[in-house]
Structures are given as C-alpha cells and as structure tokens.
C-alpha cells in the first residue's frame, strides 16, 4: 500500500502517457480498418477519410466512449486475487498498455491490420501469468477470443459474399443497371442506417447511461434506418446517369458506382463514430484501472468512473495515430487484399457491421479488424479466387496469430521491469 501512496502521481502520469500511446496505436491501426474500404473503393480520398475519422472518431470516443469502464477487461483475471497486492495491478496495467502500444506501433509500421482488442487482451494475459500464475487466467474466455479468429472472418466473409452477389443479381445483371440502382439502393441505404445504428446502440451508447434492451435498440435502429434512407434518396436523386458512349455498358456501371459512392460517404462517418465509441476502451480501460487503484489508496474494484479528460486523451490519441500512420494500414485493407469499388466496399463494410451486431447480441468476442478483413475477403471471393492477393492475405493471418503471444511476451518483460524499478 505504501508503494501506491509513494508513487501514486508517477503511476497516473505513466498511465496517461502509455494510454495515449495505446490510443495512438488504435488510431494508426484500427481506424484504418474502418476507413480502408471507403478509400480503397475510391468513394472518398485519403484526405477526406482522415477528416471524417478525426471528427467522428473523436466524437464517438468522447461522447460515447464510456463513463464506466471495466478495469479488468473481458473477465480475463479475477480482481480479488490482487486485493492484497494492489501495486501488482498497477504494474500489470502499465505493462499491458505499453506492450499493446509497442506491438501496434510495429504492426502499423509494417502495414499489418491486427486487432487492438487482442493486443491488450494478450498483454493482460501475459501480466497475469507473470504476476499471479497460470491458474489466475480465465482460459475459457481466452479460448473464446482465439475461436473468434476463425468465426468472425468466416461469418463476415459469408455475409459480404451474399450481399455482393445480391448487388450483382439485382443491379449489375439488370438490363438497365442505373435504373435498377436507383430502385434498389434505397433498400441498401436503409440496411446500412439500421445496422450501423445497432452497432452504436448495442456497443457504444450504453456507456453514457443510455441502456437500451435489444428490442428497444431494434426499434430505434429501424427509425434511424428510415431517416437515413430518406436522406439517401434525396442525395441519390442528384446523381445523374453518365451519358453512354459507343462501345458497351461500362458507363452505366460507372453511374451505378457513383450511386454507391453516396452510400459509402455515410457509412464512413457512421462506422468511424461507432468504432471510436467502442474501441477507445482498449486504451482507457487499463488507464481507468490505474487511476481507480491510486485514488482509492489501493482498493481493487471491478469498475471505475472515468474523468471526462481521460476520454478526451483517448480520442486525441486515436486522431494523432490516424493522421500520422493510418495510411499504411488503409492501403493494406483498401487495396492490398483485392480491388474494391464503391459497391464492393459497401458490401464489405455492411457485412462487417452486421457481424459486430450479431456478436454483440450473442456475447461472442470479435475483433473489428478480423470481421472487416474477412468481409473484404468475401467480396473478393465473389469474383473468384484470382481476385485475391494471397500473399498479402497470408501475411495478415500470420500477424493475427502472432498478436496474442507478442502482447503477452512484451507485457511480461515490462511487468518485471516496473516491478523491479518501483519494488
């Protein structure tokens, strides 16, 4: 207890620095996943993506990032095991933030889209093994997370495959693709508004005291979907058909893609907000744990109230990460796996969002990164295996497998470093 009293201010300052570094990693890596499909499909430029993400990621993190955050993430360790040695929790959370931040920095430098959630989970597992022993880890929960490596890309890929096939059947194979797009795209716009609203309601806004049941969220999301559809129809009516020239239907297809481009603009804004509200917890959760333990003089509890400035710090870190290094992962997701157009990007984004909603309803822990990459893969497969860059895909899968052990090993190293320095 005396260690916490003696170094309390130092612990909070270090936690803020490491928390900002971790949030930087979320911005550099995870935000790029949310923006990758929009940029890769050329619906928006990389500059527009950064502006959209800066505004909506920050708003999502600040407004809906969580007044109360679980400090022991995902039930991986039992906080009661640390009640006699609360300083171990402080060392562990500092080590976890620094370890996850370092791994995300390495991955972002290389352009690898890895899971920020799995990075922090791996780091916490590492500290728990080092500080409390192997038996202190909730291995069934870790097993669930590992299973999501397979489940979430498969589910998202299947949905994306089906969505893009429906677009091909209803619109691109129609005798008048542009007229068909005008007719059917409002339905897709409703789906995007509905699904993204569900993502935000189920995963984000519960943190600001707006606790909705799944049924209530469903009704609100339907209403939002209808409003978005009306806005989409008004915007869609401003898209004119490109005059057909001699030589084929490519000009009709270009007109269709411009209609889907309208849809992708909204999707980019909404997904950025939902992502900011959800994933800022990866950076501020462990930070909240340190602040809680220090301010309560060593009382280890399962939850901690967050000061408003912690969410601003997390949102600021996300923004800085995206602006400085986000373009590397955007390039991998948007152009490295398969060639994207607005219609393909729409199918991938909506499939990823749908998977997140289904996972929220069933309690399956999934990674935004894994779902989006799986969805892009599904869209590529809809055009045949030759449309995929299997070399890039192999590198991505390898980086996923390495993430948990990399986070754990770095965390163990930093844990003993902090323990030796302050102990």
C-alpha positions as a Markdown table, in Angstrom:
| # | Residue | x | y | z |
|---|---|---|---|---|
| 1 | Unk | 0.0 | 0.0 | 0.0 |
| 2 | Unk | 2.9 | 2.3 | 0.8 |
| 3 | Unk | 4.2 | 2.0 | -2.8 |
| 4 | Unk | 0.9 | 3.3 | -4.2 |
| 5 | Unk | 0.9 | 6.2 | -1.7 |
| 6 | Unk | 4.6 | 7.0 | -2.5 |
| 7 | Unk | 4.4 | 6.8 | -6.3 |
| 8 | Unk | 0.7 | 7.5 | -7.0 |
| 9 | Unk | 1.2 | 10.6 | -9.1 |
| 10 | Unk | 4.0 | 8.9 | -11.1 |
| 11 | Unk | 1.8 | 5.9 | -11.8 |
| 12 | Unk | -1.0 | 8.2 | -13.1 |
| 13 | Unk | 1.3 | 10.2 | -15.3 |
| 14 | Unk | 2.9 | 7.0 | -16.7 |
| 15 | Unk | -0.6 | 5.5 | -17.3 |
| 16 | Unk | -1.7 | 8.7 | -19.2 |
| 17 | Unk | 1.4 | 8.6 | -21.4 |
| 18 | Unk | 1.1 | 4.8 | -22.1 |
| 19 | Unk | -2.7 | 5.2 | -22.6 |
| 20 | Unk | -2.1 | 7.9 | -25.2 |
| 21 | Unk | 0.5 | 5.7 | -26.9 |
| 22 | Unk | -2.0 | 2.8 | -26.9 |
| 23 | Unk | -4.8 | 5.1 | -28.3 |
| 24 | Unk | -2.3 | 6.2 | -31.0 |
| 25 | Unk | -1.9 | 2.5 | -31.9 |
| 26 | Unk | -5.7 | 2.2 | -32.1 |
| 27 | Unk | -5.8 | 5.2 | -34.5 |
| 28 | Unk | -2.9 | 4.1 | -36.6 |
| 29 | Unk | -4.2 | 0.5 | -37.0 |
| 30 | Unk | -7.9 | 0.0 | -36.2 |
| 31 | Unk | -9.3 | 3.3 | -37.5 |
| 32 | Unk | -7.6 | 2.5 | -40.8 |
| 33 | Unk | -9.7 | -0.7 | -41.0 |
| 34 | Unk | -12.9 | 1.3 | -40.7 |
| 35 | Unk | -11.7 | 3.7 | -43.4 |
| 36 | Unk | -9.9 | 1.2 | -45.6 |
| 37 | Unk | -12.9 | 0.1 | -47.7 |
| 38 | Unk | -14.1 | 3.7 | -48.3 |
| 39 | Unk | -10.6 | 4.8 | -49.5 |
| 40 | Unk | -9.8 | 1.6 | -51.4 |
| 41 | Unk | -13.1 | 1.8 | -53.3 |
| 42 | Unk | -12.3 | 5.5 | -54.2 |
| 43 | Unk | -15.6 | 6.6 | -52.7 |
| 44 | Unk | -13.6 | 9.1 | -50.7 |
| 45 | Unk | -10.0 | 10.3 | -50.8 |
| 46 | Unk | -7.5 | 9.5 | -48.1 |
| 47 | Unk | -7.6 | 13.2 | -47.1 |
| 48 | Unk | -11.4 | 13.1 | -46.8 |
| 49 | Unk | -11.1 | 9.8 | -44.8 |
| 50 | Unk | -8.7 | 11.4 | -42.3 |
| 51 | Unk | -11.0 | 14.5 | -41.9 |
| 52 | Unk | -14.1 | 12.2 | -41.4 |
| 53 | Unk | -12.3 | 10.0 | -39.0 |
| 54 | Unk | -10.8 | 12.9 | -37.0 |
| 55 | Unk | -14.2 | 14.4 | -36.4 |
| 56 | Unk | -16.3 | 11.2 | -35.9 |
| 57 | Unk | -13.8 | 9.0 | -34.1 |
| 58 | Unk | -13.1 | 11.8 | -31.6 |
| 59 | Unk | -16.9 | 12.5 | -31.1 |
| 60 | Unk | -17.5 | 8.7 | -30.7 |
| 61 | Unk | -14.7 | 8.4 | -28.2 |
| 62 | Unk | -15.6 | 11.5 | -26.2 |
| 63 | Unk | -19.4 | 11.3 | -26.3 |
| 64 | Unk | -20.0 | 7.5 | -26.1 |
| 65 | Unk | -16.6 | 6.2 | -25.0 |
| 66 | Unk | -17.7 | 5.1 | -21.6 |
| 67 | Unk | -18.4 | 6.7 | -18.3 |
| 68 | Unk | -17.9 | 3.4 | -16.6 |
| 69 | Unk | -15.2 | 1.0 | -18.0 |
| 70 | Unk | -14.4 | -2.4 | -16.7 |
| 71 | Unk | -10.9 | -2.3 | -15.5 |
| 72 | Unk | -10.2 | -6.0 | -15.7 |
| 73 | Unk | -11.1 | -6.5 | -19.3 |
| 74 | Unk | -13.3 | -9.3 | -20.6 |
| 75 | Unk | -13.1 | -11.3 | -17.3 |
| 76 | Unk | -9.6 | -12.4 | -18.1 |
| 77 | Unk | -8.4 | -12.2 | -14.5 |
| 78 | Unk | -10.2 | -12.1 | -11.1 |
| 79 | Unk | -9.5 | -8.7 | -9.4 |
| 80 | Unk | -9.9 | -10.3 | -5.9 |
| 81 | Unk | -6.6 | -12.1 | -6.5 |
| 82 | Unk | -4.9 | -8.7 | -6.4 |
| 83 | Unk | -6.6 | -7.3 | -3.3 |
| 84 | Unk | -3.5 | -8.0 | -1.1 |
| 85 | Unk | -1.0 | -6.6 | -3.6 |
| 86 | Unk | -2.8 | -3.8 | -5.5 |
| 87 | Unk | 0.5 | -2.4 | -6.8 |
| 88 | Unk | 0.8 | -5.6 | -9.0 |
| 89 | Unk | -2.4 | -4.5 | -10.8 |
| 90 | Unk | -0.8 | -1.1 | -11.4 |
| 91 | Unk | 2.4 | -2.6 | -12.7 |
| 92 | Unk | 0.3 | -5.0 | -14.8 |
| 93 | Unk | -1.9 | -2.4 | -16.4 |
| 94 | Unk | 1.1 | -0.1 | -17.1 |
| 95 | Unk | 2.9 | -3.1 | -18.7 |
| 96 | Unk | -0.2 | -4.0 | -20.7 |
| 97 | Unk | -0.7 | -0.5 | -22.1 |
| 98 | Unk | 3.0 | -0.2 | -23.1 |
| 99 | Unk | 3.1 | -3.7 | -24.5 |
| 100 | Unk | 0.0 | -3.3 | -26.6 |
| 101 | Unk | 1.1 | 0.1 | -27.8 |
| 102 | Unk | 4.6 | -1.2 | -28.9 |
| 103 | Unk | 3.0 | -4.1 | -30.8 |
| 104 | Unk | 0.5 | -1.8 | -32.5 |
| 105 | Unk | 3.4 | 0.5 | -33.4 |
| 106 | Unk | 5.3 | -2.4 | -35.0 |
| 107 | Unk | 2.2 | -3.7 | -36.9 |
| 108 | Unk | 1.3 | -0.2 | -38.1 |
| 109 | Unk | 4.8 | 0.5 | -39.4 |
| 110 | Unk | 4.6 | -2.8 | -41.4 |
| 111 | Unk | 1.0 | -2.1 | -42.6 |
| 112 | Unk | -0.4 | -5.1 | -40.8 |
| 113 | Unk | -4.1 | -4.9 | -39.8 |
| 114 | Unk | -4.1 | -6.5 | -36.3 |
| 115 | Unk | -6.6 | -6.5 | -33.5 |
| 116 | Unk | -6.2 | -3.8 | -30.9 |
| 117 | Unk | -8.6 | -5.8 | -28.6 |
| 118 | Unk | -6.5 | -8.9 | -28.9 |
| 119 | Unk | -3.3 | -6.9 | -28.4 |
| 120 | Unk | -4.5 | -5.6 | -25.0 |
| 121 | Unk | -6.0 | -9.0 | -24.1 |
| 122 | Unk | -2.7 | -10.8 | -24.9 |
| 123 | Unk | -0.9 | -8.2 | -22.8 |
| 124 | Unk | -3.2 | -8.7 | -19.8 |
| 125 | Unk | -2.8 | -12.5 | -20.1 |
| 126 | Unk | 1.0 | -12.0 | -20.0 |
| 127 | Unk | 1.0 | -9.9 | -16.9 |
| 128 | Unk | -1.5 | -12.3 | -15.1 |
| 129 | Unk | 0.8 | -15.3 | -15.9 |
| 130 | Unk | 3.9 | -13.4 | -14.7 |
| 131 | Unk | 2.4 | -11.8 | -11.6 |
| 132 | Unk | -0.2 | -14.3 | -10.4 |
| 133 | Unk | 0.5 | -17.6 | -12.1 |
| 134 | Unk | -1.1 | -19.6 | -15.0 |
| 135 | Unk | -4.1 | -20.6 | -12.9 |
| 136 | Unk | -5.2 | -17.0 | -12.5 |
| 137 | Unk | -6.1 | -16.6 | -16.2 |
| 138 | Unk | -9.7 | -17.3 | -17.3 |
| 139 | Unk | -8.6 | -19.7 | -20.0 |
| 140 | Unk | -12.2 | -20.4 | -21.3 |
| 141 | Unk | -12.5 | -16.7 | -22.1 |
| 142 | Unk | -9.1 | -16.6 | -23.8 |
| 143 | Unk | -10.2 | -19.7 | -25.8 |
| 144 | Unk | -13.4 | -17.9 | -26.9 |
| 145 | Unk | -11.3 | -15.0 | -28.1 |
| 146 | Unk | -9.0 | -17.3 | -30.0 |
| 147 | Unk | -12.0 | -19.0 | -31.6 |
| 148 | Unk | -13.2 | -15.7 | -32.9 |
| 149 | Unk | -10.1 | -15.6 | -35.2 |
| 150 | Unk | -11.9 | -18.2 | -37.3 |
| 151 | Unk | -15.6 | -17.4 | -36.6 |
| 152 | Unk | -15.7 | -13.7 | -37.2 |
| 153 | Unk | -13.9 | -13.6 | -40.6 |
| 154 | Unk | -15.9 | -16.6 | -41.8 |
| 155 | Unk | -19.2 | -15.0 | -40.7 |
| 156 | Unk | -18.4 | -11.6 | -42.1 |
| 157 | Unk | -17.0 | -13.1 | -45.3 |
| 158 | Unk | -20.1 | -15.2 | -45.9 |
| 159 | Unk | -22.4 | -12.1 | -45.4 |
| 160 | Unk | -20.2 | -10.0 | -47.7 |
| 161 | Unk | -20.3 | -12.7 | -50.3 |
| 162 | Unk | -24.1 | -12.9 | -50.2 |
| 163 | Unk | -24.5 | -9.1 | -50.2 |
| 164 | Unk | -22.3 | -8.6 | -53.2 |
| 165 | Unk | -24.0 | -11.5 | -55.1 |
| 166 | Unk | -27.3 | -9.8 | -54.4 |
| 167 | Unk | -26.0 | -6.5 | -55.8 |
| 168 | Unk | -24.7 | -8.3 | -58.9 |
| 169 | Unk | -28.1 | -10.1 | -59.4 |
| 170 | Unk | -30.4 | -7.2 | -58.7 |
| 171 | Unk | -28.4 | -4.3 | -60.3 |
| 172 | Unk | -25.4 | -5.2 | -62.4 |
| 173 | Unk | -27.1 | -8.1 | -64.3 |
| 174 | Unk | -30.2 | -5.9 | -64.9 |
| 175 | Unk | -30.9 | -4.7 | -68.5 |
| 176 | Unk | -30.8 | -1.1 | -67.1 |
| 177 | Unk | -28.3 | -1.2 | -64.2 |
| 178 | Unk | -28.6 | 2.6 | -63.4 |
| 179 | Unk | -32.4 | 2.4 | -63.1 |
| 180 | Unk | -32.1 | -0.7 | -61.0 |
| 181 | Unk | -29.6 | 1.0 | -58.7 |
| 182 | Unk | -32.0 | 3.9 | -58.3 |
| 183 | Unk | -34.7 | 1.4 | -57.4 |
| 184 | Unk | -32.8 | -0.9 | -55.0 |
| 185 | Unk | -30.0 | 1.2 | -53.4 |
| 186 | Unk | -32.5 | 2.9 | -51.0 |
| 187 | Unk | -33.1 | -0.5 | -49.6 |
| 188 | Unk | -29.4 | -1.0 | -49.1 |
| 189 | Unk | -29.2 | 2.5 | -47.6 |
| 190 | Unk | -31.8 | 1.5 | -45.0 |
| 191 | Unk | -29.8 | -1.6 | -44.2 |
| 192 | Unk | -26.7 | 0.5 | -43.6 |
| 193 | Unk | -28.5 | 3.0 | -41.4 |
| 194 | Unk | -30.2 | 0.2 | -39.4 |
| 195 | Unk | -27.1 | -1.9 | -38.9 |
| 196 | Unk | -24.7 | 0.9 | -38.0 |
| 197 | Unk | -27.3 | 2.3 | -35.6 |
| 198 | Unk | -27.5 | -1.1 | -34.0 |
| 199 | Unk | -23.6 | -1.2 | -33.7 |
| 200 | Unk | -23.7 | 2.2 | -32.0 |
| 201 | Unk | -26.7 | 1.5 | -29.7 |
| 202 | Unk | -25.6 | -2.0 | -28.6 |
| 203 | Unk | -21.8 | -1.4 | -28.3 |
| 204 | Unk | -21.4 | 2.3 | -27.7 |
| 205 | Unk | -24.1 | 4.4 | -26.0 |
| 206 | Unk | -24.6 | 2.0 | -23.1 |
| 207 | Unk | -21.6 | 3.7 | -21.6 |
| 208 | Unk | -23.3 | 7.1 | -21.2 |
| 209 | Unk | -26.2 | 5.7 | -19.3 |
| 210 | Unk | -28.5 | 5.1 | -22.3 |
| 211 | Unk | -29.1 | 1.4 | -21.5 |
| 212 | Unk | -31.4 | 0.0 | -24.2 |
| 213 | Unk | -32.6 | -3.6 | -24.4 |
| 214 | Unk | -32.1 | -5.4 | -27.6 |
| 215 | Unk | -35.7 | -4.9 | -28.5 |
| 216 | Unk | -35.6 | -1.1 | -27.9 |
| 217 | Unk | -32.4 | -0.9 | -29.9 |
| 218 | Unk | -34.1 | -2.7 | -32.7 |
| 219 | Unk | -37.0 | -0.2 | -32.9 |
| 220 | Unk | -34.7 | 2.9 | -32.6 |
| 221 | Unk | -32.4 | 1.5 | -35.3 |
| 222 | Unk | -35.4 | 0.9 | -37.7 |
| 223 | Unk | -36.5 | 4.5 | -37.2 |
| 224 | Unk | -32.9 | 5.7 | -37.9 |
| 225 | Unk | -32.7 | 3.5 | -40.9 |
| 226 | Unk | -35.8 | 5.0 | -42.4 |
| 227 | Unk | -34.5 | 8.6 | -41.8 |
| 228 | Unk | -31.1 | 7.7 | -43.4 |
| 229 | Unk | -33.0 | 6.1 | -46.3 |
| 230 | Unk | -34.9 | 9.3 | -47.0 |
| 231 | Unk | -31.7 | 11.4 | -46.8 |
| 232 | Unk | -30.0 | 8.8 | -49.1 |
| 233 | Unk | -32.8 | 9.1 | -51.7 |
| 234 | Unk | -32.5 | 12.9 | -51.7 |
| 235 | Unk | -28.8 | 12.6 | -52.3 |
| 236 | Unk | -29.2 | 9.8 | -54.8 |
| 237 | Unk | -31.5 | 11.9 | -56.9 |
| 238 | Unk | -28.7 | 14.3 | -57.5 |
| 239 | Unk | -26.6 | 11.6 | -59.2 |
| 240 | Unk | -27.2 | 11.8 | -63.0 |
| 241 | Unk | -26.6 | 9.0 | -65.5 |
| 242 | Unk | -23.3 | 9.3 | -67.3 |
| 243 | Unk | -24.2 | 9.5 | -71.0 |
| 244 | Unk | -23.5 | 6.2 | -72.7 |
| 245 | Unk | -20.9 | 6.2 | -75.4 |
| 246 | Unk | -20.4 | 3.7 | -78.2 |
| 247 | Unk | -18.8 | 0.5 | -77.1 |
| 248 | Unk | -20.6 | -1.1 | -74.1 |
| 249 | Unk | -22.3 | -0.8 | -70.8 |
| 250 | Unk | -19.3 | 0.4 | -68.7 |
| 251 | Unk | -20.7 | 3.9 | -68.5 |
| 252 | Unk | -23.9 | 2.5 | -66.9 |
| 253 | Unk | -21.7 | 0.7 | -64.4 |
| 254 | Unk | -19.8 | 3.9 | -63.6 |
| 255 | Unk | -23.1 | 5.6 | -63.0 |
| 256 | Unk | -24.1 | 2.8 | -60.6 |
| 257 | Unk | -20.8 | 3.1 | -58.7 |
| 258 | Unk | -21.5 | 6.8 | -58.2 |
| 259 | Unk | -24.8 | 6.0 | -56.6 |
| 260 | Unk | -23.0 | 3.5 | -54.2 |
| 261 | Unk | -20.4 | 6.3 | -53.6 |
| 262 | Unk | -23.1 | 8.3 | -51.9 |
| 263 | Unk | -23.8 | 5.4 | -49.7 |
| 264 | Unk | -20.2 | 4.9 | -48.8 |
| 265 | Unk | -19.9 | 8.5 | -47.6 |
| 266 | Unk | -22.5 | 7.9 | -44.9 |
| 267 | Unk | -21.1 | 4.5 | -44.0 |
| 268 | Unk | -17.6 | 6.0 | -43.4 |
| 269 | Unk | -19.0 | 8.7 | -41.0 |
| 270 | Unk | -21.2 | 6.3 | -39.0 |
| 271 | Unk | -18.6 | 3.5 | -38.8 |
| 272 | Unk | -16.0 | 6.0 | -37.5 |
| 273 | Unk | -18.3 | 7.1 | -34.7 |
| 274 | Unk | -19.3 | 3.6 | -33.7 |
| 275 | Unk | -15.6 | 2.5 | -33.8 |
| 276 | Unk | -14.5 | 5.5 | -31.7 |
| 277 | Unk | -17.2 | 4.8 | -29.1 |
| 278 | Unk | -16.3 | 1.1 | -28.8 |
| 279 | Unk | -12.5 | 0.8 | -29.2 |
| 280 | Unk | -11.4 | 3.7 | -27.1 |
| 281 | Unk | -12.0 | 1.4 | -24.2 |
| 282 | Unk | -9.0 | -0.6 | -25.2 |
| 283 | Unk | -6.8 | 2.3 | -24.3 |
| 284 | Unk | -8.7 | 3.9 | -21.4 |
| 285 | Unk | -9.8 | 0.7 | -19.7 |
| 286 | Unk | -6.4 | -0.1 | -18.2 |
| 287 | Unk | -5.8 | 3.6 | -17.6 |
| 288 | Unk | -9.0 | 3.8 | -15.6 |
| 289 | Unk | -7.8 | 0.8 | -13.5 |
| 290 | Unk | -4.6 | 2.6 | -12.5 |
| 291 | Unk | -6.5 | 5.9 | -11.7 |
| 292 | Unk | -9.0 | 3.9 | -9.6 |
| 293 | Unk | -6.4 | 2.0 | -7.6 |
| 294 | Unk | -4.3 | 5.1 | -6.9 |
| 295 | Unk | -7.2 | 7.3 | -5.9 |
| 296 | Unk | -8.8 | 4.7 | -3.7 |
| 297 | Unk | -5.4 | 4.1 | -2.0 |
| 298 | Unk | -5.1 | 0.5 | -3.2 |
| 299 | Unk | -8.8 | -0.6 | -3.3 |
| 300 | Unk | -9.1 | -3.1 | -6.2 |
| 301 | Unk | -12.6 | -3.0 | -7.7 |
| 302 | Unk | -14.1 | -4.3 | -10.9 |
| 303 | Unk | -15.2 | -0.9 | -12.4 |
| 304 | Unk | -14.0 | 2.7 | -12.3 |
| 305 | Unk | -15.7 | 6.0 | -13.0 |
| 306 | Unk | -13.8 | 7.8 | -15.8 |
| 307 | Unk | -13.0 | 11.5 | -15.6 |
| 308 | Unk | -14.0 | 13.4 | -18.8 |
| 309 | Unk | -10.4 | 14.2 | -19.7 |
| 310 | Unk | -9.5 | 10.5 | -19.9 |
| 311 | Unk | -11.9 | 10.1 | -22.9 |
| 312 | Unk | -10.5 | 13.3 | -24.5 |
| 313 | Unk | -7.0 | 11.9 | -24.1 |
| 314 | Unk | -8.1 | 8.6 | -25.7 |
| 315 | Unk | -9.9 | 10.3 | -28.5 |
| 316 | Unk | -6.9 | 12.6 | -29.1 |
| 317 | Unk | -4.5 | 9.7 | -29.3 |
| 318 | Unk | -6.7 | 7.9 | -31.8 |
| 319 | Unk | -6.8 | 11.0 | -34.0 |
| 320 | Unk | -3.0 | 11.5 | -33.8 |
| 321 | Unk | -2.4 | 7.9 | -34.7 |
| 322 | Unk | -4.7 | 8.0 | -37.8 |
| 323 | Unk | -3.1 | 11.2 | -39.1 |
| 324 | Unk | 0.5 | 10.1 | -38.6 |
| 325 | Unk | 0.5 | 6.4 | -39.6 |
| 326 | Unk | -3.1 | 5.4 | -40.6 |
| 327 | Unk | -2.4 | 5.5 | -44.3 |
| 328 | Unk | -0.2 | 2.3 | -44.2 |
| 329 | Unk | -3.0 | 0.0 | -42.9 |
| 330 | Unk | -5.6 | 1.8 | -45.1 |
| 331 | Unk | -3.5 | 0.8 | -48.1 |
| 332 | Unk | -3.3 | -2.9 | -47.0 |
| 333 | Unk | -7.1 | -3.2 | -46.3 |
| 334 | Unk | -8.3 | -1.0 | -49.1 |
| 335 | Unk | -6.1 | -2.1 | -52.0 |
| 336 | Unk | -3.8 | -4.9 | -50.9 |
| 337 | Unk | -6.3 | -7.8 | -50.5 |
| 338 | Unk | -8.5 | -7.2 | -53.5 |
| 339 | Unk | -9.6 | -4.4 | -55.9 |
| 340 | Unk | -12.5 | -2.5 | -54.4 |
| 341 | Unk | -15.2 | -0.4 | -56.0 |
| 342 | Unk | -17.9 | 1.5 | -54.0 |
| 343 | Unk | -20.4 | -1.3 | -54.4 |
| 344 | Unk | -17.9 | -3.9 | -53.2 |
| 345 | Unk | -16.7 | -1.6 | -50.4 |
| 346 | Unk | -20.4 | -1.2 | -49.3 |
| 347 | Unk | -20.9 | -5.0 | -49.2 |
| 348 | Unk | -17.7 | -5.4 | -47.1 |
| 349 | Unk | -18.5 | -2.6 | -44.6 |
| 350 | Unk | -22.1 | -3.6 | -44.1 |
| 351 | Unk | -21.1 | -7.3 | -43.6 |
| 352 | Unk | -18.5 | -6.3 | -41.0 |
| 353 | Unk | -21.0 | -4.1 | -39.2 |
| 354 | Unk | -23.7 | -6.9 | -39.3 |
| 355 | Unk | -21.2 | -9.3 | -37.8 |
| 356 | Unk | -20.4 | -6.9 | -34.9 |
| 357 | Unk | -24.2 | -6.6 | -34.2 |
| 358 | Unk | -24.7 | -10.4 | -34.2 |
| 359 | Unk | -21.7 | -10.8 | -32.0 |
| 360 | Unk | -23.0 | -8.2 | -29.5 |
| 361 | Unk | -26.3 | -9.9 | -29.3 |
| 362 | Unk | -24.8 | -13.3 | -28.7 |
| 363 | Unk | -21.9 | -12.2 | -26.5 |
| 364 | Unk | -19.2 | -13.6 | -28.9 |
| 365 | Unk | -16.0 | -11.6 | -28.5 |
| 366 | Unk | -14.9 | -10.5 | -32.0 |
| 367 | Unk | -12.4 | -8.1 | -33.5 |
| 368 | Unk | -13.4 | -5.3 | -35.8 |
| 369 | Unk | -10.2 | -5.9 | -37.8 |
| 370 | Unk | -10.9 | -9.6 | -38.3 |
| 371 | Unk | -14.5 | -9.0 | -39.4 |
| 372 | Unk | -13.6 | -6.3 | -41.9 |
| 373 | Unk | -10.7 | -8.3 | -43.4 |
| 374 | Unk | -13.0 | -11.3 | -43.6 |
| 375 | Unk | -15.7 | -9.2 | -45.3 |
| 376 | Unk | -13.2 | -7.8 | -47.9 |
| 377 | Unk | -12.1 | -11.4 | -48.5 |
| 378 | Unk | -15.7 | -12.5 | -49.1 |
| 379 | Unk | -16.2 | -9.7 | -51.6 |
| 380 | Unk | -13.0 | -10.8 | -53.4 |
| 381 | Unk | -14.1 | -14.5 | -53.4 |
| 382 | Unk | -17.4 | -13.4 | -55.0 |
| 383 | Unk | -15.3 | -12.5 | -58.1 |
| 384 | Unk | -13.2 | -15.7 | -57.9 |
| 385 | Unk | -10.0 | -16.8 | -56.1 |
| 386 | Unk | -7.8 | -15.0 | -58.7 |
| 387 | Unk | -9.2 | -11.6 | -57.5 |
| 388 | Unk | -7.4 | -12.1 | -54.1 |
| 389 | Unk | -3.8 | -11.3 | -53.3 |
| 390 | Unk | -3.0 | -14.5 | -51.4 |
| 391 | Unk | 0.5 | -13.3 | -50.4 |
| 392 | Unk | -0.9 | -10.2 | -48.6 |
| 393 | Unk | -3.6 | -12.4 | -47.0 |
| 394 | Unk | -1.0 | -14.9 | -45.7 |
| 395 | Unk | 0.9 | -12.0 | -44.0 |
| 396 | Unk | -2.3 | -10.7 | -42.4 |
| 397 | Unk | -3.3 | -14.1 | -41.0 |
| 398 | Unk | 0.3 | -14.6 | -39.6 |
| 399 | Unk | 0.2 | -11.2 | -37.9 |
| 400 | Unk | -3.2 | -12.2 | -36.3 |
| 401 | Unk | -1.7 | -15.4 | -34.9 |
| 402 | Unk | 1.3 | -13.6 | -33.5 |
| 403 | Unk | -0.7 | -10.8 | -31.8 |
| 404 | Unk | -1.7 | -12.5 | -28.6 |
| 405 | Unk | 1.7 | -14.1 | -27.8 |
| 406 | Unk | 3.5 | -10.9 | -28.8 |
| 407 | Unk | 1.4 | -8.8 | -26.5 |
| 408 | Unk | 1.9 | -11.3 | -23.7 |
| 409 | Unk | 5.7 | -11.6 | -24.0 |
| 410 | Unk | 6.1 | -7.8 | -24.2 |
| 411 | Unk | 3.8 | -7.4 | -21.2 |
| 412 | Unk | 5.8 | -9.9 | -19.1 |
| 413 | Unk | 9.0 | -8.1 | -19.9 |
| 414 | Unk | 7.6 | -4.7 | -19.0 |
| 415 | Unk | 5.9 | -6.1 | -15.9 |
| 416 | Unk | 9.1 | -7.3 | -14.3 |
| 417 | Unk | 10.8 | -4.0 | -15.4 |
| 418 | Unk | 8.2 | -1.9 | -13.4 |
| 419 | Unk | 8.2 | -4.4 | -10.5 |
| 420 | Unk | 12.0 | -4.2 | -10.2 |
| 421 | Unk | 12.1 | -0.4 | -10.6 |
| 422 | Unk | 9.4 | 0.5 | -8.1 |
| 423 | Unk | 9.6 | -2.5 | -5.8 |
